[in-house]
mmCIF file of N, CA, C and O in Angstrom:
data_model
loop_
_atom_site.group_PDB
_atom_site.id
_atom_site.type_symbol
_atom_site.label_atom_id
_atom_site.label_comp_id
_atom_site.label_asym_id
_atom_site.label_seq_id
_atom_site.Cartn_x
_atom_site.Cartn_y
_atom_site.Cartn_z
ATOM 1 N N MET S 1 39.927 162.474 120.853
ATOM 2 C CA MET S 1 39.827 161.387 120.704
ATOM 3 C C MET S 1 39.272 160.465 121.734
ATOM 4 O O MET S 1 39.951 160.560 122.876
ATOM 5 N N THR S 2 38.449 159.428 121.473
ATOM 6 C CA THR S 2 37.980 158.543 122.708
ATOM 7 C C THR S 2 38.755 157.580 122.434
ATOM 8 O O THR S 2 38.839 156.147 121.538
ATOM 9 N N ILE S 3 38.974 156.780 123.736
ATOM 10 C CA ILE S 3 39.232 155.577 123.620
ATOM 11 C C ILE S 3 38.107 154.886 124.719
ATOM 12 O O ILE S 3 37.747 154.877 125.841
ATOM 13 N N ASN S 4 37.918 153.726 123.556
ATOM 14 C CA ASN S 4 36.925 153.174 124.415
ATOM 15 C C ASN S 4 37.416 151.533 124.326
ATOM 16 O O ASN S 4 37.935 151.223 123.745
ATOM 17 N N LEU S 5 37.033 151.132 126.101
ATOM 18 C CA LEU S 5 37.818 149.580 126.682
ATOM 19 C C LEU S 5 36.861 149.512 127.334
ATOM 20 O O LEU S 5 35.825 150.147 127.450
ATOM 21 N N THR S 6 37.011 147.921 127.058
ATOM 22 C CA THR S 6 36.166 147.035 127.289
ATOM 23 C C THR S 6 36.548 146.871 129.002
ATOM 24 O O THR S 6 37.056 146.756 129.660
ATOM 25 N N PRO S 7 35.398 145.830 128.935
ATOM 26 C CA PRO S 7 34.847 145.788 130.565
ATOM 27 C C PRO S 7 36.503 144.667 130.675
ATOM 28 O O PRO S 7 36.931 144.673 132.103
ATOM 29 N N THR S 8 36.686 143.867 129.749
ATOM 30 C CA THR S 8 37.764 143.457 130.405
ATOM 31 C C THR S 8 39.401 143.638 129.872
ATOM 32 O O THR S 8 40.307 143.259 131.257
ATOM 33 N N GLN S 9 38.955 144.597 129.294
ATOM 34 C CA GLN S 9 40.001 145.674 129.357
ATOM 35 C C GLN S 9 40.533 145.740 129.975
ATOM 36 O O GLN S 9 41.552 147.259 130.836
ATOM 37 N N VAL S 10 39.342 146.956 131.165
ATOM 38 C CA VAL S 10 38.995 148.092 132.314
ATOM 39 C C VAL S 10 39.894 146.534 133.514
ATOM 40 O O VAL S 10 40.870 147.623 133.751
ATOM 41 N N LEU S 11 39.138 145.349 133.682
ATOM 42 C CA LEU S 11 39.577 144.682 135.041
ATOM 43 C C LEU S 11 41.895 144.604 134.093
ATOM 44 O O LEU S 11 41.799 143.974 135.183
ATOM 45 N N ALA S 12 41.758 143.895 133.433
ATOM 46 C CA ALA S 12 43.394 144.082 133.488
ATOM 47 C C ALA S 12 43.579 145.670 133.212
ATOM 48 O O ALA S 12 44.848 144.321 133.035
ATOM 49 N N VAL S 13 43.636 146.093 132.547
ATOM 50 C CA VAL S 13 44.280 147.337 133.464
ATOM 51 C C VAL S 13 44.274 147.773 134.866
ATOM 52 O O VAL S 13 45.351 147.507 134.928
ATOM 53 N N LEU S 14 43.436 147.151 135.737
ATOM 54 C CA LEU S 14 43.248 147.110 136.741
ATOM 55 C C LEU S 14 44.436 146.298 137.050
ATOM 56 O O LEU S 14 44.711 146.286 138.404
ATOM 57 N N GLY S 15 44.206 144.692 137.094
ATOM 58 C CA GLY S 15 45.170 143.953 137.949
ATOM 59 C C GLY S 15 45.974 143.930 137.443
ATOM 60 O O GLY S 15 47.151 144.113 138.131
ATOM 61 N N ALA S 16 46.669 144.889 135.975
ATOM 62 C CA ALA S 16 48.189 145.029 136.504
ATOM 63 C C ALA S 16 48.188 146.382 137.086
ATOM 64 O O ALA S 16 50.047 146.563 137.893
ATOM 65 N N VAL S 17 47.575 147.169 137.109
ATOM 66 C CA VAL S 17 48.062 148.857 138.697
ATOM 67 C C VAL S 17 48.278 147.541 139.517
ATOM 68 O O VAL S 17 49.368 148.083 140.190
ATOM 69 N N VAL S 18 47.088 146.585 140.009
ATOM 70 C CA VAL S 18 47.641 146.212 141.549
ATOM 71 C C VAL S 18 48.803 145.060 141.389
ATOM 72 O O VAL S 18 49.219 145.152 142.446
ATOM 73 N N VAL S 19 48.922 144.240 140.289
ATOM 74 C CA VAL S 19 50.459 143.553 140.132
ATOM 75 C C VAL S 19 51.465 144.348 140.100
ATOM 76 O O VAL S 19 52.415 144.317 141.268
ATOM 77 N N VAL S 20 51.690 146.070 139.676
ATOM 78 C CA VAL S 20 52.583 146.227 140.139
ATOM 79 C C VAL S 20 53.281 147.411 141.749
ATOM 80 O O VAL S 20 54.078 147.755 142.129
ATOM 81 N N LEU S 21 51.778 147.381 142.218
ATOM 82 C CA LEU S 21 52.136 148.185 143.709
ATOM 83 C C LEU S 21 52.274 147.334 144.048
ATOM 84 O O LEU S 21 52.587 147.666 145.258
ATOM 85 N N TRP S 22 51.292 145.827 144.523
ATOM 86 C CA TRP S 22 51.946 145.068 145.236
ATOM 87 C C TRP S 22 53.795 144.820 145.001
ATOM 88 O O TRP S 22 54.086 144.647 146.337
ATOM 89 N N ILE S 23 54.067 144.267 143.982
ATOM 90 C CA ILE S 23 55.175 144.021 143.471
ATOM 91 C C ILE S 23 56.555 145.538 144.113
ATOM 92 O O ILE S 23 57.202 145.067 144.593
ATOM 93 N N TRP S 24 55.460 146.567 144.348
ATOM 94 C CA TRP S 24 56.691 148.069 144.817
ATOM 95 C C TRP S 24 56.071 148.033 145.329
ATOM 96 O O TRP S 24 57.491 147.546 146.905
ATOM 97 N N ARG S 25 55.940 147.519 147.065
ATOM 98 C CA ARG S 25 55.589 147.424 148.092
ATOM 99 C C ARG S 25 56.240 146.265 148.551
ATOM 100 O O ARG S 25 56.768 146.264 149.915
ATOM 101 N N ALA S 26 56.064 144.868 147.485
ATOM 102 C CA ALA S 26 57.124 143.712 147.989
ATOM 103 C C ALA S 26 59.013 144.154 148.221
ATOM 104 O O ALA S 26 59.290 143.565 149.535
ATOM 105 N N SER S 27 59.371 145.213 147.239
ATOM 106 C CA SER S 27 60.170 145.703 147.292
ATOM 107 C C SER S 27 60.685 146.907 147.885
ATOM 108 O O SER S 27 62.184 146.139 148.749
ATOM 109 N N ALA S 28 59.392 147.098 148.670
ATOM 110 C CA ALA S 28 60.004 148.127 149.523
ATOM 111 C C ALA S 28 61.022 147.630 151.398
ATOM 112 O O ALA S 28 61.167 148.163 151.801
ATOM 113 N N ARG S 29 59.299 146.810 151.223
ATOM 114 C CA ARG S 29 59.882 145.942 152.055
ATOM 115 C C ARG S 29 61.065 145.070 152.135
ATOM 116 O O ARG S 29 61.687 144.803 154.060
ATOM 117 N N ARG S 30 60.997 144.182 151.110
ATOM 118 C CA ARG S 30 62.230 144.062 151.297
ATOM 119 C C ARG S 30 63.932 144.402 151.729
ATOM 120 O O ARG S 30 64.400 143.669 152.476
ATOM 121 N N ALA S 31 63.591 145.811 150.708
ATOM 122 C CA ALA S 31 64.639 146.877 151.092
ATOM 123 C C ALA S 31 64.655 146.728 152.339
ATOM 124 O O ALA S 31 66.494 147.178 152.698
ATOM 125 N N ARG S 32 63.388 147.279 153.226
ATOM 126 C CA ARG S 32 63.625 147.854 154.608
ATOM 127 C C ARG S 32 63.924 146.133 155.379
ATOM 128 O O ARG S 32 65.159 146.774 156.228
ATOM 129 N N ALA S 33 63.845 145.293 154.699
ATOM 130 C CA ALA S 33 64.348 144.667 156.000
ATOM 131 C C ALA S 33 65.899 144.540 156.064
ATOM 132 O O ALA S 33 66.664 143.863 156.694
ATOM 133 N N ALA S 34 66.482 144.074 155.129
ATOM 134 C CA ALA S 34 67.971 144.312 154.491
ATOM 135 C C ALA S 34 68.745 145.014 154.689
ATOM 136 O O ALA S 34 69.802 144.768 155.892
ATOM 137 N N ALA S 35 67.920 146.416 154.896
ATOM 138 C CA ALA S 35 68.502 147.641 156.059
ATOM 139 C C ALA S 35 68.342 147.435 157.633
ATOM 140 O O ALA S 35 69.797 147.587 157.533
ATOM 141 N N ASN S 36 67.640 146.864 157.792
ATOM 142 C CA ASN S 36 67.361 146.095 159.418
ATOM 143 C C ASN S 36 68.465 145.606 159.917
ATOM 144 O O ASN S 36 69.006 145.702 160.329
ATOM 145 N N ALA S 37 68.061 144.609 158.560
ATOM 146 C CA ALA S 37 69.401 143.252 159.278
ATOM 147 C C ALA S 37 71.258 143.685 158.564
ATOM 148 O O ALA S 37 71.813 143.755 159.915
ATOM 149 N N ALA S 38 71.873 144.621 157.559
ATOM 150 C CA ALA S 38 72.771 145.438 157.883
ATOM 151 C C ALA S 38 73.341 146.494 159.238
ATOM 152 O O ALA S 38 73.995 146.180 159.389
ATOM 153 N N ARG S 39 71.718 146.715 159.769
ATOM 154 C CA ARG S 39 72.345 148.058 160.583
ATOM 155 C C ARG S 39 72.329 146.494 162.211
ATOM 156 O O ARG S 39 73.555 147.254 162.968
ATOM 157 N N THR S 40 72.157 145.161 161.985
ATOM 158 C CA THR S 40 71.617 144.684 163.113
ATOM 159 C C THR S 40 73.003 144.252 163.539
ATOM 160 O O THR S 40 74.305 144.188 163.915
ATOM 161 N N GLY S 41 73.599 143.604 162.141
ATOM 162 C CA GLY S 41 74.711 143.405 161.434
ATOM 163 C C GLY S 41 76.110 144.367 162.457
ATOM 164 O O GLY S 41 76.695 144.168 162.994
ATOM 165 N N ALA S 42 76.192 145.571 161.971
ATOM 166 C CA ALA S 42 76.695 146.513 162.302
ATOM 167 C C ALA S 42 77.142 147.015 163.917
ATOM 168 O O ALA S 42 77.496 146.626 164.088
ATOM 169 N N ARG S 43 76.138 146.993 164.101
ATOM 170 C CA ARG S 43 75.221 146.906 164.979
ATOM 171 C C ARG S 43 76.199 145.847 166.586
ATOM 172 O O ARG S 43 77.212 146.218 167.698
ATOM 173 N N LEU S 44 76.318 144.559 166.159
ATOM 174 C CA LEU S 44 76.728 143.897 166.723
ATOM 175 C C LEU S 44 78.229 144.022 166.956
ATOM 176 O O LEU S 44 78.545 143.859 167.553
ATOM 177 N N LEU S 45 78.389 144.509 165.748
ATOM 178 C CA LEU S 45 80.424 144.517 165.531
ATOM 179 C C LEU S 45 81.026 145.470 166.434
ATOM 180 O O LEU S 45 81.884 144.997 166.095
ATOM 181 N N SER S 46 79.667 146.462 166.096
ATOM 182 C CA SER S 46 80.232 147.482 167.206
ATOM 183 C C SER S 46 80.438 147.594 168.581
ATOM 184 O O SER S 46 81.862 147.766 168.713
ATOM 185 N N LEU S 47 79.769 146.587 168.558
ATOM 186 C CA LEU S 47 79.583 145.964 170.257
ATOM 187 C C LEU S 47 80.436 144.855 170.783
ATOM 188 O O LEU S 47 81.650 145.190 171.721
ATOM 189 N N THR S 48 80.235 144.209 168.864
ATOM 190 C CA THR S 48 82.184 143.087 169.199
ATOM 191 C C THR S 48 83.486 144.207 170.126
ATOM 192 O O THR S 48 84.350 144.010 170.466
ATOM 193 N N GLY S 49 83.453 144.989 168.651
ATOM 194 C CA GLY S 49 85.058 145.267 168.767
ATOM 195 C C GLY S 49 84.423 146.000 169.738
ATOM 196 O O GLY S 49 85.250 145.821 171.185
ATOM 197 N N ARG S 50 84.401 147.350 170.860
ATOM 198 C CA ARG S 50 83.603 147.665 172.189
ATOM 199 C C ARG S 50 84.306 146.574 173.531
ATOM 200 O O ARG S 50 85.346 147.015 174.154
ATOM 201 N N VAL S 51 83.538 145.552 173.437
ATOM 202 C CA VAL S 51 84.000 144.714 174.440
ATOM 203 C C VAL S 51 84.632 144.273 174.226
ATOM 204 O O VAL S 51 86.327 143.992 175.487
ATOM 205 N N LEU S 52 86.289 143.888 173.302
ATOM 206 C CA LEU S 52 87.475 143.814 172.790
ATOM 207 C C LEU S 52 88.071 144.453 173.005
ATOM 208 O O LEU S 52 89.330 144.000 174.195
ATOM 209 N N VAL S 53 87.990 145.741 172.832
ATOM 210 C CA VAL S 53 88.886 147.035 173.587
ATOM 211 C C VAL S 53 88.546 147.280 174.563
ATOM 212 O O VAL S 53 90.193 146.910 175.504
ATOM 213 N N MET S 54 87.367 146.774 175.840
ATOM 214 C CA MET S 54 87.174 147.087 177.227
ATOM 215 C C MET S 54 88.234 145.620 177.610
ATOM 216 O O MET S 54 88.543 145.981 178.746
ATOM 217 N N ALA S 55 88.283 144.293 177.417
ATOM 218 C CA ALA S 55 88.345 143.989 178.051
ATOM 219 C C ALA S 55 90.163 143.308 178.138
ATOM 220 O O ALA S 55 90.739 143.061 178.860
ATOM 221 N N GLY S 56 89.965 144.000 176.701
ATOM 222 C CA GLY S 56 91.998 144.111 176.793
ATOM 223 C C GLY S 56 92.490 145.935 177.501
ATOM 224 O O GLY S 56 93.647 144.924 177.500
ATOM 225 N N VAL S 57 91.634 146.868 178.260
ATOM 226 C CA VAL S 57 92.307 147.545 178.886
ATOM 227 C C VAL S 57 91.922 146.896 180.210
ATOM 228 O O VAL S 57 93.367 146.990 180.898
ATOM 229 N N ILE S 58 91.437 145.660 180.691
ATOM 230 C CA ILE S 58 91.118 145.508 182.070
ATOM 231 C C ILE S 58 92.951 144.517 181.817
ATOM 232 O O ILE S 58 92.968 144.227 183.133
ATOM 233 N N VAL S 59 92.670 143.902 181.301
ATOM 234 C CA VAL S 59 93.335 142.928 180.673
ATOM 235 C C VAL S 59 94.804 143.494 181.545
ATOM 236 O O VAL S 59 96.074 143.283 182.698
ATOM 237 N N GLY S 60 95.039 144.105 180.025
ATOM 238 C CA GLY S 60 96.643 144.957 180.546
ATOM 239 C C GLY S 60 96.983 145.406 181.710
ATOM 240 O O GLY S 60 97.092 145.552 182.627
ATOM 241 N N VAL S 61 96.072 146.380 182.587
ATOM 242 C CA VAL S 61 95.625 147.440 183.285
ATOM 243 C C VAL S 61 96.044 145.928 185.008
ATOM 244 O O VAL S 61 96.772 145.763 185.327
ATOM 245 N N GLN S 62 95.725 144.739 183.799
ATOM 246 C CA GLN S 62 95.951 144.276 185.275
ATOM 247 C C GLN S 62 96.898 143.440 185.496
ATOM 248 O O GLN S 62 97.919 142.958 186.050
ATOM 249 N N TRP S 63 97.342 142.692 184.575
ATOM 250 C CA TRP S 63 99.087 142.024 183.963
ATOM 251 C C TRP S 63 99.503 143.728 184.713
ATOM 252 O O TRP S 63 101.073 142.965 185.995
ATOM 253 N N VAL S 64 99.974 144.615 184.594
ATOM 254 C CA VAL S 64 100.677 145.543 184.825
ATOM 255 C C VAL S 64 101.194 145.713 186.405
ATOM 256 O O VAL S 64 101.091 145.847 187.212
ATOM 257 N N VAL S 65 99.348 145.903 187.199
ATOM 258 C CA VAL S 65 99.376 145.282 189.291
ATOM 259 C C VAL S 65 100.460 144.739 189.476
ATOM 260 O O VAL S 65 100.549 144.875 190.350
ATOM 261 N N ILE S 66 99.583 143.291 188.560
ATOM 262 C CA ILE S 66 100.253 141.444 189.240
ATOM 263 C C ILE S 66 101.157 141.744 188.753
ATOM 264 O O ILE S 66 102.619 140.963 189.708
ATOM 265 N N THR S 67 102.410 142.120 187.995
ATOM 266 C CA THR S 67 103.529 141.854 187.318
ATOM 267 C C THR S 67 104.072 142.969 188.325
ATOM 268 O O THR S 67 105.654 143.251 188.768
ATOM 269 N N HIS S 68 104.048 143.845 188.166
ATOM 270 C CA HIS S 68 105.316 145.207 189.897
ATOM 271 C C HIS S 68 103.887 144.714 191.458
ATOM 272 O O HIS S 68 103.272 145.664 191.260
ATOM 273 N N ARG S 69 104.275 143.745 191.433
ATOM 274 C CA ARG S 69 103.509 143.667 192.928
ATOM 275 C C ARG S 69 103.388 144.924 194.193
ATOM 276 O O ARG S 69 104.605 145.363 194.059
ATOM 277 N N GLY S 70 102.447 145.467 194.536
ATOM 278 C CA GLY S 70 103.400 146.463 195.851
ATOM 279 C C GLY S 70 102.815 146.360 196.676
ATOM 280 O O GLY S 70 102.706 146.029 198.178
ATOM 281 N N ASP S 71 101.574 146.795 196.256
ATOM 282 C CA ASP S 71 99.764 146.971 197.265
ATOM 283 C C ASP S 71 99.065 145.979 196.998
ATOM 284 O O ASP S 71 98.573 145.484 196.211
ATOM 285 N N THR S 72 98.573 145.738 197.856
ATOM 286 C CA THR S 72 97.664 143.663 198.440
ATOM 287 C C THR S 72 96.347 145.096 197.461
ATOM 288 O O THR S 72 95.261 144.268 197.149
ATOM 289 N N VAL S 73 96.007 145.870 198.466
ATOM 290 C CA VAL S 73 94.929 146.477 198.170
ATOM 291 C C VAL S 73 95.155 146.764 196.520
ATOM 292 O O VAL S 73 93.324 146.554 196.381
ATOM 293 N N LEU S 74 95.185 147.522 196.339
ATOM 294 C CA LEU S 74 95.354 147.461 195.296
ATOM 295 C C LEU S 74 95.408 146.729 193.915
ATOM 296 O O LEU S 74 94.222 146.025 192.593
ATOM 297 N N LEU S 75 95.717 145.054 194.828
ATOM 298 C CA LEU S 75 96.320 144.353 194.064
ATOM 299 C C LEU S 75 94.436 144.288 193.435
ATOM 300 O O LEU S 75 93.723 143.593 193.094
ATOM 301 N N LEU S 76 93.247 143.535 195.152
ATOM 302 C CA LEU S 76 92.213 143.269 195.043
ATOM 303 C C LEU S 76 91.320 144.424 194.423
ATOM 304 O O LEU S 76 90.088 143.647 193.630
ATOM 305 N N VAL S 77 91.481 145.570 194.759
ATOM 306 C CA VAL S 77 90.438 147.024 193.959
ATOM 307 C C VAL S 77 90.671 146.374 191.780
ATOM 308 O O VAL S 77 89.645 146.148 191.388
ATOM 309 N N VAL S 78 92.260 146.294 191.674
ATOM 310 C CA VAL S 78 92.114 145.819 190.230
ATOM 311 C C VAL S 78 91.044 144.493 189.783
ATOM 312 O O VAL S 78 90.786 143.997 188.473
ATOM 313 N N LEU S 79 91.531 142.909 190.460
ATOM 314 C CA LEU S 79 90.661 142.255 189.703
ATOM 315 C C LEU S 79 89.650 142.463 190.897
ATOM 316 O O LEU S 79 88.457 141.790 189.681
ATOM 317 N N GLY S 80 89.117 142.710 191.864
ATOM 318 C CA GLY S 80 87.440 142.570 192.022
ATOM 319 C C GLY S 80 86.350 143.674 191.425
ATOM 320 O O GLY S 80 85.282 143.251 190.532
ATOM 321 N N LEU S 81 87.012 144.386 191.177
ATOM 322 C CA LEU S 81 86.235 145.805 190.093
ATOM 323 C C LEU S 81 85.920 145.562 189.407
ATOM 324 O O LEU S 81 84.067 145.200 188.824
ATOM 325 N N PRO S 82 86.903 144.535 187.910
ATOM 326 C CA PRO S 82 85.857 143.782 186.838
ATOM 327 C C PRO S 82 85.293 143.089 187.255
ATOM 328 O O PRO S 82 84.080 142.419 186.366
ATOM 329 N N ALA S 83 84.952 142.488 187.881
ATOM 330 C CA ALA S 83 84.109 141.070 188.540
ATOM 331 C C ALA S 83 83.182 141.230 188.389
ATOM 332 O O ALA S 83 82.067 141.340 188.525
ATOM 333 N N LEU S 84 83.127 142.631 189.395
ATOM 334 C CA LEU S 84 81.975 143.837 189.724
ATOM 335 C C LEU S 84 81.144 143.785 189.079
ATOM 336 O O LEU S 84 79.485 143.708 188.457
ATOM 337 N N PHE S 85 81.663 144.767 187.507
ATOM 338 C CA PHE S 85 80.658 144.796 186.710
ATOM 339 C C PHE S 85 80.725 144.007 186.177
ATOM 340 O O PHE S 85 79.343 143.582 186.288
ATOM 341 N N ALA S 86 81.407 142.547 185.314
ATOM 342 C CA ALA S 86 80.911 141.296 185.287
ATOM 343 C C ALA S 86 79.712 141.091 185.957
ATOM 344 O O ALA S 86 79.265 139.801 185.034
ATOM 345 N N ALA S 87 79.565 140.990 187.161
ATOM 346 C CA ALA S 87 78.357 139.934 187.655
ATOM 347 C C ALA S 87 77.099 140.196 188.578
ATOM 348 O O ALA S 87 75.888 139.906 187.324
ATOM 349 N N TYR S 88 77.112 142.504 187.551
ATOM 350 C CA TYR S 88 76.051 143.083 188.041
ATOM 351 C C TYR S 88 75.504 142.765 186.006
ATOM 352 O O TYR S 88 74.155 142.593 186.177
ATOM 353 N N THR S 89 76.509 143.199 185.008
ATOM 354 C CA THR S 89 76.298 143.079 183.868
ATOM 355 C C THR S 89 75.093 142.073 183.463
ATOM 356 O O THR S 89 74.174 141.386 182.952
ATOM 357 N N LEU S 90 75.981 140.469 183.991
ATOM 358 C CA LEU S 90 75.143 139.031 184.223
ATOM 359 C C LEU S 90 74.164 139.371 184.906
ATOM 360 O O LEU S 90 72.841 138.525 184.301
ATOM 361 N N THR S 91 73.888 138.738 186.442
ATOM 362 C CA THR S 91 72.844 139.150 187.059
ATOM 363 C C THR S 91 71.678 140.224 186.189
ATOM 364 O O THR S 91 70.256 139.291 186.328
ATOM 365 N N ARG S 92 72.066 141.346 186.209
ATOM 366 C CA ARG S 92 70.809 142.328 184.731
ATOM 367 C C ARG S 92 71.119 140.804 183.383
ATOM 368 O O ARG S 92 68.823 141.367 183.284
ATOM 369 N N ALA S 93 71.379 140.692 183.765
ATOM 370 C CA ALA S 93 70.417 139.974 182.007
ATOM 371 C C ALA S 93 70.266 138.526 181.754
ATOM 372 O O ALA S 93 68.849 138.553 180.981
ATOM 373 N N LEU S 94 70.223 137.950 182.932
ATOM 374 C CA LEU S 94 69.240 137.339 183.346
ATOM 375 C C LEU S 94 68.093 136.745 184.719
ATOM 376 O O LEU S 94 67.279 135.327 184.436
ATOM 377 N N THR S 95 67.723 138.424 184.727
ATOM 378 C CA THR S 95 66.575 138.073 185.198
ATOM 379 C C THR S 95 65.983 138.466 184.902
ATOM 380 O O THR S 95 65.858 138.810 183.798
ATOM 381 N N ILE S 96 64.633 137.628 185.375
ATOM 382 C CA ILE S 96 63.528 138.261 184.809
ATOM 383 C C ILE S 96 63.346 138.952 185.298
ATOM 384 O O ILE S 96 62.455 139.169 186.213
ATOM 385 N N THR S 97 62.376 140.306 184.894
ATOM 386 C CA THR S 97 61.791 141.523 185.912
ATOM 387 C C THR S 97 60.744 141.998 185.661
ATOM 388 O O THR S 97 59.627 142.719 186.579
ATOM 389 N N SER S 98 59.869 140.779 184.257
ATOM 390 C CA SER S 98 58.531 141.342 183.903
ATOM 391 C C SER S 98 58.025 139.878 183.620
ATOM 392 O O SER S 98 58.528 139.681 182.970
ATOM 393 N N TYR S 99 57.031 139.766 184.384
ATOM 394 C CA TYR S 99 55.786 138.636 183.402
ATOM 395 C C TYR S 99 54.903 139.169 182.409
ATOM 396 O O TYR S 99 53.633 140.032 183.668
ATOM 397 N N ASP S 100 54.547 139.033 181.148
ATOM 398 C CA ASP S 100 53.628 139.266 180.285
ATOM 399 C C ASP S 100 52.790 138.725 180.595
ATOM 400 O O ASP S 100 53.578 137.961 179.411
ATOM 401 N N SER S 101 51.685 137.530 180.974
ATOM 402 C CA SER S 101 50.213 136.692 180.864
ATOM 403 C C SER S 101 50.550 136.851 180.124
ATOM 404 O O SER S 101 49.476 138.382 179.355
ATOM 405 N N PRO S 102 49.907 135.524 178.719
ATOM 406 C CA PRO S 102 48.621 135.514 177.743
ATOM 407 C C PRO S 102 47.560 137.010 177.976
ATOM 408 O O PRO S 102 46.602 136.205 179.166
ATOM 409 N N HIS S 103 46.611 137.030 176.966
ATOM 410 C CA HIS S 103 45.737 138.165 176.946
ATOM 411 C C HIS S 103 44.553 136.761 177.314
ATOM 412 O O HIS S 103 45.268 135.632 176.803
ATOM 413 N N GLY S 104 43.407 136.507 177.990
ATOM 414 C CA GLY S 104 42.659 136.342 178.217
ATOM 415 C C GLY S 104 41.757 136.405 176.552
ATOM 416 O O GLY S 104 41.655 136.359 176.095
ATOM 417 N N LYS S 105 40.732 135.766 176.708
ATOM 418 C CA LYS S 105 39.167 135.392 175.801
ATOM 419 C C LYS S 105 39.116 136.669 175.397
ATOM 420 O O LYS S 105 38.366 137.550 174.309
ATOM 421 N N GLY S 106 38.770 137.304 176.337
ATOM 422 C CA GLY S 106 37.870 138.711 176.545
ATOM 423 C C GLY S 106 38.413 140.454 176.448
ATOM 424 O O GLY S 106 37.790 140.712 176.814
ATOM 425 N N ASP S 107 39.926 139.430 176.590
ATOM 426 C CA ASP S 107 40.157 141.251 177.151
ATOM 427 C C ASP S 107 41.327 141.176 175.643
ATOM 428 O O ASP S 107 41.767 141.501 174.587
ATOM 429 N N ARG S 108 40.893 142.754 176.070
ATOM 430 C CA ARG S 108 41.512 143.707 174.835
ATOM 431 C C ARG S 108 42.944 143.975 175.421
ATOM 432 O O ARG S 108 43.929 144.309 175.997
ATOM 433 N N ARG S 109 43.398 144.731 174.227
ATOM 434 C CA ARG S 109 44.670 144.921 173.994
ATOM 435 C C ARG S 109 44.917 146.612 174.396
ATOM 436 O O ARG S 109 44.653 147.318 174.060
#
């Protein structure tokens, strides 16, 4: 059994194959992007939960120390230590550590 295809039919089949492959790749990229977005959302939610729990622990310890006053040094440590951690974190987040200059016309990457 021999199949005789005209050049137009061959081009139509090749065009259909290219379109199917293009749609398949686009859907794979879209699925990968959606998975990355979901992963990023889950990370953000997880980070937010951890931050809220740690803030609650810090506030609880500070509340206990402040309401049961006894030692001034302990009070200063309980109030000062979280402030030091917050200051360190904010300083690191807001400090520019490197500057990447734009590439010139003849520069290579």
